[in-house]
Short mmCIF file of C-alpha atoms in Angstrom, two decimals:
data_model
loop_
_atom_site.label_atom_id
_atom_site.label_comp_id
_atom_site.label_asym_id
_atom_site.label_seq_id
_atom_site.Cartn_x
_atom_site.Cartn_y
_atom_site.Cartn_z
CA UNK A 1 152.97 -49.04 -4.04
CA UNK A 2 153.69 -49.87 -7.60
CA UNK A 3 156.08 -52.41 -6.03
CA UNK A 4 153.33 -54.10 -3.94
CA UNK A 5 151.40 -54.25 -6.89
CA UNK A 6 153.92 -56.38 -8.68
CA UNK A 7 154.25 -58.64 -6.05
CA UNK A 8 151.03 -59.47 -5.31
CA UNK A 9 150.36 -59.95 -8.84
CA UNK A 10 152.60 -62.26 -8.90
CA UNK A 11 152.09 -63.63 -6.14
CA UNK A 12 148.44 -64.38 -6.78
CA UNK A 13 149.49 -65.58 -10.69
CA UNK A 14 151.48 -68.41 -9.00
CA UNK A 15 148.64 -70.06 -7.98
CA UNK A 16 144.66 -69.00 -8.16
CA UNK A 17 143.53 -71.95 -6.17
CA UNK A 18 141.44 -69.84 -4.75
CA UNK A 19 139.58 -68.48 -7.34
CA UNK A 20 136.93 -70.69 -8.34
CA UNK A 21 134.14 -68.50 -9.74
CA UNK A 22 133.57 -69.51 -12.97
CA UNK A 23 130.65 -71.71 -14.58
CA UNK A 24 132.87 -73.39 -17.13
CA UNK A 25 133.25 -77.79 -16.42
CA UNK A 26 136.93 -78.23 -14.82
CA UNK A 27 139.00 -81.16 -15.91
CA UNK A 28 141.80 -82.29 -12.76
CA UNK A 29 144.96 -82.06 -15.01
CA UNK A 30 147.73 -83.00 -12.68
CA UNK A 31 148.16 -84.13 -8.89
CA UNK A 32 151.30 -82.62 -7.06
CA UNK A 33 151.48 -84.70 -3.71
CA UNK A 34 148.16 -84.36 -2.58
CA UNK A 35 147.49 -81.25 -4.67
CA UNK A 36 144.91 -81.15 -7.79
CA UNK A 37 145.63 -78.63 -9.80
CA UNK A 38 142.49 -78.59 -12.90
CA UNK A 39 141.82 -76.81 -15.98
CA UNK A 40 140.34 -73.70 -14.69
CA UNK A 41 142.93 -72.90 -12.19
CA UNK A 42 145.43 -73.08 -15.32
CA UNK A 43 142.92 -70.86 -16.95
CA UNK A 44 142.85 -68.53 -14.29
CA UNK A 45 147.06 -68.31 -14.44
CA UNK A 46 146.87 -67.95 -17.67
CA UNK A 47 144.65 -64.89 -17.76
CA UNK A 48 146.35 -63.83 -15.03
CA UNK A 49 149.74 -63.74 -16.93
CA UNK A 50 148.59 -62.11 -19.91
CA UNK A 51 146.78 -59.42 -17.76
CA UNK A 52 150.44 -58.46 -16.26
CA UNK A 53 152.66 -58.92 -19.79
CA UNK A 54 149.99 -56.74 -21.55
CA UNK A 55 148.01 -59.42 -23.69
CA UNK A 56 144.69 -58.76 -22.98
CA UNK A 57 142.79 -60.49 -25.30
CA UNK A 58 144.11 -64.50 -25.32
CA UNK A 59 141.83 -65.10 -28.38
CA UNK A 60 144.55 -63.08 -30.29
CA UNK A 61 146.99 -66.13 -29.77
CA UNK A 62 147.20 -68.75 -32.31
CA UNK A 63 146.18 -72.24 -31.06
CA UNK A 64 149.70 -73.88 -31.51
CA UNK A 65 151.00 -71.44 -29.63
CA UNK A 66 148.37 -71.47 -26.93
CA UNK A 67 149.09 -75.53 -26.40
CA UNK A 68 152.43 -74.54 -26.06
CA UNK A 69 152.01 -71.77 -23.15
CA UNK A 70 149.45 -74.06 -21.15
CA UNK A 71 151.73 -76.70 -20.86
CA UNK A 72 155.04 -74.10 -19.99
CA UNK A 73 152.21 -72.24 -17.36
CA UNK A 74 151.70 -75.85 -16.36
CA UNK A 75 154.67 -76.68 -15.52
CA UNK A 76 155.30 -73.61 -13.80
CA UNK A 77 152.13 -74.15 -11.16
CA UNK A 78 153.66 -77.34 -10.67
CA UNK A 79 157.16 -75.90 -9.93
CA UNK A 80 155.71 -74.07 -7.46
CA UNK A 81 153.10 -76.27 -5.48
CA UNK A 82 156.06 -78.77 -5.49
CA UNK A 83 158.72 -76.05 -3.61
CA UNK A 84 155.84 -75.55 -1.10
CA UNK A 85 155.29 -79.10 -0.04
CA UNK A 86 159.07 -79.56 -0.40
CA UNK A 87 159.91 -77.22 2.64
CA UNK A 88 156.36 -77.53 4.29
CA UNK A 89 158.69 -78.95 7.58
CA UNK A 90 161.44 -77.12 6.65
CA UNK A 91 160.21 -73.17 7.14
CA UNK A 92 162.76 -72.61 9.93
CA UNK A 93 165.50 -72.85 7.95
CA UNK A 94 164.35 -70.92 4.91
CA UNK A 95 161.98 -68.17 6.69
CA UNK A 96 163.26 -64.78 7.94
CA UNK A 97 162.63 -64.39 11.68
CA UNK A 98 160.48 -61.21 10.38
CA UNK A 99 157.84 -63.48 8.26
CA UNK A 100 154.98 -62.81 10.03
CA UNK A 101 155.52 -58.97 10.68
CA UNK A 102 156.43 -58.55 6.64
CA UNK A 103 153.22 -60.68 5.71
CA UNK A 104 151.07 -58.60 7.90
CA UNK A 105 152.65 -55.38 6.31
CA UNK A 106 152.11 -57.17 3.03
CA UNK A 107 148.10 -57.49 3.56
CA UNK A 108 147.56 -54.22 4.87
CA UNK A 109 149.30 -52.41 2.19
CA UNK A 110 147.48 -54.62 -0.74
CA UNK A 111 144.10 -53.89 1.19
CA UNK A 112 144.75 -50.03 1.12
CA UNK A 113 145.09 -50.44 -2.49
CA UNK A 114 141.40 -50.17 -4.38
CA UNK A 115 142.16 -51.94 -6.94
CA UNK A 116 144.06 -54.82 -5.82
CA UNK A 117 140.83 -55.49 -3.09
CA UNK A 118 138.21 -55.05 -5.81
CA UNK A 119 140.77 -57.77 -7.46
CA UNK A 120 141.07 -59.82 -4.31
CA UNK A 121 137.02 -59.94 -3.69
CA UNK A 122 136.21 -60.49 -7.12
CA UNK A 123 138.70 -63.26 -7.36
CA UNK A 124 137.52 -64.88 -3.61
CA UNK A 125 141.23 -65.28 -2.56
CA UNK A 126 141.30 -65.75 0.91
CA UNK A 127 144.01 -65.00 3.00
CA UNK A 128 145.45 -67.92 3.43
CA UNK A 129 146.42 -68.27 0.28
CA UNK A 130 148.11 -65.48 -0.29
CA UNK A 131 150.38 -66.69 2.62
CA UNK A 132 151.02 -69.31 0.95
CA UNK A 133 151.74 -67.81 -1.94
CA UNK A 134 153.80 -65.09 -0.01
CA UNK A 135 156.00 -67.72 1.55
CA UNK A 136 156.37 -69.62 -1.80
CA UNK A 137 158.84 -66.55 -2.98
CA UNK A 138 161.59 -67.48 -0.01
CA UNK A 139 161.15 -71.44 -1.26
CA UNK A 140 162.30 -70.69 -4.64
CA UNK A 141 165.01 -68.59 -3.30
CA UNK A 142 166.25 -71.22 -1.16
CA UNK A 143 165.95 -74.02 -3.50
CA UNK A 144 168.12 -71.36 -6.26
CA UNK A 145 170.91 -70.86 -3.04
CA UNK A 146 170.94 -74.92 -2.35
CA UNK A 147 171.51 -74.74 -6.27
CA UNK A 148 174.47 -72.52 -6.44
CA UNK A 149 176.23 -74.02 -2.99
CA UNK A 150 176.57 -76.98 -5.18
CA UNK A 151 179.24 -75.05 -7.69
CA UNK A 152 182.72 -74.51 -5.38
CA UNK A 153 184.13 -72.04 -7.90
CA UNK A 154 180.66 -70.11 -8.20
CA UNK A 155 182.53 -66.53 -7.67
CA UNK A 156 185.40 -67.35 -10.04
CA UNK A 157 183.00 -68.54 -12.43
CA UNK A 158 180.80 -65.63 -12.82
CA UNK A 159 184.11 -63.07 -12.60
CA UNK A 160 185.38 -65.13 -15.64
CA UNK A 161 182.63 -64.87 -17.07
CA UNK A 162 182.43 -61.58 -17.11
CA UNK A 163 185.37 -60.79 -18.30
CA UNK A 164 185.50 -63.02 -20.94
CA UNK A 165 181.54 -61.96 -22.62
CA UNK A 166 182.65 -58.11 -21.43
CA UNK A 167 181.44 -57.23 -25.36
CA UNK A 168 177.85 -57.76 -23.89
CA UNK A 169 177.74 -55.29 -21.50
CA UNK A 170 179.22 -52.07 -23.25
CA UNK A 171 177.46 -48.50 -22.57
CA UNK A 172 178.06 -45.54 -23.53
CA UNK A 173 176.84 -44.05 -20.22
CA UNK A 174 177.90 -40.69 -18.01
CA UNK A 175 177.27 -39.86 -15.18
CA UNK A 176 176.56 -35.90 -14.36
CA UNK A 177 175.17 -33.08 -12.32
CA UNK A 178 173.50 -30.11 -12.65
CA UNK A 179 172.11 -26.71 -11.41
CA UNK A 180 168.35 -26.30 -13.19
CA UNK A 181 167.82 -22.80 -12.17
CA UNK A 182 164.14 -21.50 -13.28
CA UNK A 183 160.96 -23.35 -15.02
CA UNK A 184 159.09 -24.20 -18.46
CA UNK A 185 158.38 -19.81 -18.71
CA UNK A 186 162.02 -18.95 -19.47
CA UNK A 187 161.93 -15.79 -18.00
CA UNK A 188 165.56 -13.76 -18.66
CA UNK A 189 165.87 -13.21 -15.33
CA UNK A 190 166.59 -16.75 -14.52
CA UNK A 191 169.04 -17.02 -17.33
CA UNK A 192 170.56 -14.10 -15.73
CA UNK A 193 170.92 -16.02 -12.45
CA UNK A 194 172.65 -19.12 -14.42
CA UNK A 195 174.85 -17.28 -16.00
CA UNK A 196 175.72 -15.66 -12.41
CA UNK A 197 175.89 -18.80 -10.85
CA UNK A 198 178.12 -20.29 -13.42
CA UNK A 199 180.81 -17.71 -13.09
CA UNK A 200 180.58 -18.19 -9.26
CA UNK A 201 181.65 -21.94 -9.80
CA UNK A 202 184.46 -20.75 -12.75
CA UNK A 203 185.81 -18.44 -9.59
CA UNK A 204 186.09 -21.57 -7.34
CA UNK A 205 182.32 -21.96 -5.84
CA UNK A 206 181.94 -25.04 -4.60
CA UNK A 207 179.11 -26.62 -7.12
CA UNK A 208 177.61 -28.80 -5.01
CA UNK A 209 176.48 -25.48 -2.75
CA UNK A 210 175.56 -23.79 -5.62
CA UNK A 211 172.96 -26.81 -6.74
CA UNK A 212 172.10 -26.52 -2.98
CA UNK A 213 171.35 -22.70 -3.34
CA UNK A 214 169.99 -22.34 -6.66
CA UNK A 215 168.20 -25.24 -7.97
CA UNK A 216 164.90 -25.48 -8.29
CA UNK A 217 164.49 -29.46 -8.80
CA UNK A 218 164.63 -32.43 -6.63
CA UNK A 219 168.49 -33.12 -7.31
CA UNK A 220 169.18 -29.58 -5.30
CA UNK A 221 169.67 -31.36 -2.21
CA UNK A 222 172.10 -34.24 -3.47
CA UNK A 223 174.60 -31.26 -4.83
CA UNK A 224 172.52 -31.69 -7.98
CA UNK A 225 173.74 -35.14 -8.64
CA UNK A 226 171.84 -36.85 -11.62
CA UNK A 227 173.23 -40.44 -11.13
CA UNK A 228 173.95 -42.61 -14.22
CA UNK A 229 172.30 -42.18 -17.54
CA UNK A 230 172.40 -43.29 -21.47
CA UNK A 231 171.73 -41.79 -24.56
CA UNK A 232 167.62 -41.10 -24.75
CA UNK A 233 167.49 -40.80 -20.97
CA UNK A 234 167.49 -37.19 -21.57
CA UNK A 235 166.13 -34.22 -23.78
CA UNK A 236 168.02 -33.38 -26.76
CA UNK A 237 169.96 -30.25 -25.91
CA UNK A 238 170.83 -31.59 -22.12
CA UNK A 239 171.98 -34.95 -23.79
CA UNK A 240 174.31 -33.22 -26.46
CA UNK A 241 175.76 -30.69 -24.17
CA UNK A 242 176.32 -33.29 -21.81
CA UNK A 243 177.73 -35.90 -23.85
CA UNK A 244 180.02 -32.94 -25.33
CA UNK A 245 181.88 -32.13 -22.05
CA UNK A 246 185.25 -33.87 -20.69
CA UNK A 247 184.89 -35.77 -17.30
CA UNK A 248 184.92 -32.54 -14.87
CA UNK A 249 184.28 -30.32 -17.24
CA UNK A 250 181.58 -27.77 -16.68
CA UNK A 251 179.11 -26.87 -19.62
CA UNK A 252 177.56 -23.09 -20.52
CA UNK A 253 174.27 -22.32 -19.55
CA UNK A 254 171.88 -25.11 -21.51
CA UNK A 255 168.63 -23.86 -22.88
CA UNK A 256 165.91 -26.54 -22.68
CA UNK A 257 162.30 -27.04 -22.10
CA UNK A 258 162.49 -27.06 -18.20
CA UNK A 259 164.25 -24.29 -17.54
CA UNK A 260 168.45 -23.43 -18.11
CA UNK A 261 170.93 -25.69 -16.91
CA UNK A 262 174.68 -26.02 -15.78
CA UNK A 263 176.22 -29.47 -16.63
CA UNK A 264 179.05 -31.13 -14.60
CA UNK A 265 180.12 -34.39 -16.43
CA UNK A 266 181.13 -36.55 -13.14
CA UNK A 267 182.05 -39.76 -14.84
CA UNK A 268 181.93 -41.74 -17.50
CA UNK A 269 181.65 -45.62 -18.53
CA UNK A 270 182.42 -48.25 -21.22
CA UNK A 271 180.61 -51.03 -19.74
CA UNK A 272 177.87 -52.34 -16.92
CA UNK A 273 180.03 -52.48 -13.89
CA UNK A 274 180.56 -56.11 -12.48
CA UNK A 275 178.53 -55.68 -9.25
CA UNK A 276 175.57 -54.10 -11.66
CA UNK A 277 175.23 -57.82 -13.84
CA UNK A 278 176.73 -59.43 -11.12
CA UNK A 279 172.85 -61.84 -10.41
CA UNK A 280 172.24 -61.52 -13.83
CA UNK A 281 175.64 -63.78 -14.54
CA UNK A 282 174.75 -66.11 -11.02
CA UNK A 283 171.24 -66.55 -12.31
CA UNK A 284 172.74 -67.70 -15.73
CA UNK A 285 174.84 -69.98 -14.28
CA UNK A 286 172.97 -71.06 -11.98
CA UNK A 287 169.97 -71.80 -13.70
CA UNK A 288 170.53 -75.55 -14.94
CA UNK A 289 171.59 -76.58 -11.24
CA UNK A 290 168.24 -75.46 -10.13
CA UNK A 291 166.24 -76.76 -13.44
CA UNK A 292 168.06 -80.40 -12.51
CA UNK A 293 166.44 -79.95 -8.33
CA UNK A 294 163.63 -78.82 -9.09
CA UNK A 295 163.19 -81.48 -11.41
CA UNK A 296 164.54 -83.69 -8.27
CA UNK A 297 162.14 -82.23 -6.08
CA UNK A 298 158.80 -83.10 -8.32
CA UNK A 299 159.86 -86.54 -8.76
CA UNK A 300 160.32 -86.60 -5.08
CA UNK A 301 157.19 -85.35 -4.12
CA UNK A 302 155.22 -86.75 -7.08
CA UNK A 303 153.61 -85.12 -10.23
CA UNK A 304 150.98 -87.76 -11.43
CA UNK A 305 149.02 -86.05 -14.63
CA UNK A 306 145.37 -86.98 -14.78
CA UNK A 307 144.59 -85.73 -18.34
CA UNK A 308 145.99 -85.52 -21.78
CA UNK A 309 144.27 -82.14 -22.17
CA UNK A 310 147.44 -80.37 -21.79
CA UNK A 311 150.41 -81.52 -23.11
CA UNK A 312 153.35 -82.67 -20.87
CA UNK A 313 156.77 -80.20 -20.63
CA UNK A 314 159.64 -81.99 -22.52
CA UNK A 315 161.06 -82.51 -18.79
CA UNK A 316 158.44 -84.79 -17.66
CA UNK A 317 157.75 -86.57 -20.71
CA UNK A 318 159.01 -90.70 -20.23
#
């Protein structure tokens, strides 16, 4: 659900056309094709943004700064009203055959949700625009996939670059499992067991059983498999018993606040694996291929501004 959330929030943030409640005089700002987008929409987005990255209270912001993310949230409603009337007649090629069934799936699970209908009501967006605004995610996808068919050497260009900036994605990270046998009471009957259980895997017990027997948290039933994790991730005394073992080394019976632990250390890494940063790298690259068609795409469709209330983005400025 917290998924869902996200989406819709930002789904809804990309455009609260919609939304059209308050008292306070509008000024039309910019027209995108056929598309007005005014000053309280912006305002709206604005809100809207701050809501999600925590900054409640706008007021907070110094003016300067405030010019400078209207015309940035500007530019990004305009982004995205252009993308939509850019592949208006072009949906069959950009869609998943599944659309409709995933929208519907979409509604009903943001409906279930109290608080995003109490936001949906309050806010009068109507379900057609948040289709439209669902859609709108699969437009900027496909615009960011015409982007990077345009560079032939794409694949060699993000392996080289990953080799070459390597530096920037070094971890100290292992990789382990354990057998958490008892709770938070500590009784010495469960250390009893752990210490039992340990000496049945030092006599050739296959761990993975013994997790599967013996443990007592969720990770029981994947041989007690804890996947990848950093320094922090953990509590103290798992961390530095953890961190002290070899790869396939087993640990002693580990004391800590959830009960009393045996450690196998699985793995370990130097850096972020290449598949793991592998978008990260595309997106960087990327990224100016897109900037210059999407730039392509408003001038296509036209972006006329109406008002000198918010500045213009360096990109559209003549």
């Amino acid at each position: 659900m917290k998924k869902i959330i996200s989406i819709l929030l930002i789904l809804v943030l990309a455009f609260s056309m919609a939304a059209c409640t308050s008292e306070k005089e509008t000024t039309d700002l910019v027209k995108v094709g056929d598309t007005v987008i005014n000053s309280k929409q912006l305002d709206e987005y604005i809100a809207l943004v701050g809501y999600i990255s925590g900054t409640s209270d706008m007021s907070q912001i110094p003016e300067e700064q405030m010019e400078e993310i209207k015309s940035v949230m500007l530019d990004n409603m305009i982004e995205l009203e252009a993308l939509n009337q850019y592949y208006k007649d072009k949906k069959d090629e950009v869609l998943p055959d599944t659309i409709e069934d995933d929208y519907k799936k979409f509604i009903e699970d943001s409906k279930s949700n109290e608080t995003i209908k109490a936001f949906l009501d309050k806010e009068n967006i109507s379900e057609d625009t948040l289709k439209t605004f669902f859609y709108s995610q699969y437009y900027s996808q496909s615009l960011f996939e015409e982007a990077a068919a345009t560079i032939p050497t794409l694949e060699d260009d993000i392996k080289a670059y990953y080799e070459k900036n390597k530096e920037n994605y070094k971890v100290d990270e292992i990789r382990a499992s354990h057998i958490l046998i008892g709770d938070k009471e500590h009784k010495p009957e469960d250390k009893a067991l752990a210490e039992e259980v340990l000496q049945k895997i030092k006599d050739g017990a296959s761990f993975e059983e013994m997790a599967k027997e013996y443990g007592t948290d969720g990770t029981k039933d994947k041989g007690g498999d804890l996947g990848w994790f950093g320094k922090g991730d953990m509590v103290s005394e798992f961390e530095n018993a953890a961190y002290a073992l070899k790869k396939g080394e087993l640990s002693g019976v580990v004391e800590t606040e959830f009960g009393y632990h045996i450690i196998k250390l699985t793995d370990k890494r130097e850096y972020k694996p290449y598949d793991d940063v592998y978008l990260e790298i595309k997106q960087s690259i990327v990224d100016p291929v897109y900037s210059e068609k999407i730039n392509k795409v408003k001038k296509e469709i036209g972006v006329e501004y109406l008002s000198d209330e918010v500045k213009k983005p360096e990109t559209d400025k003549k």
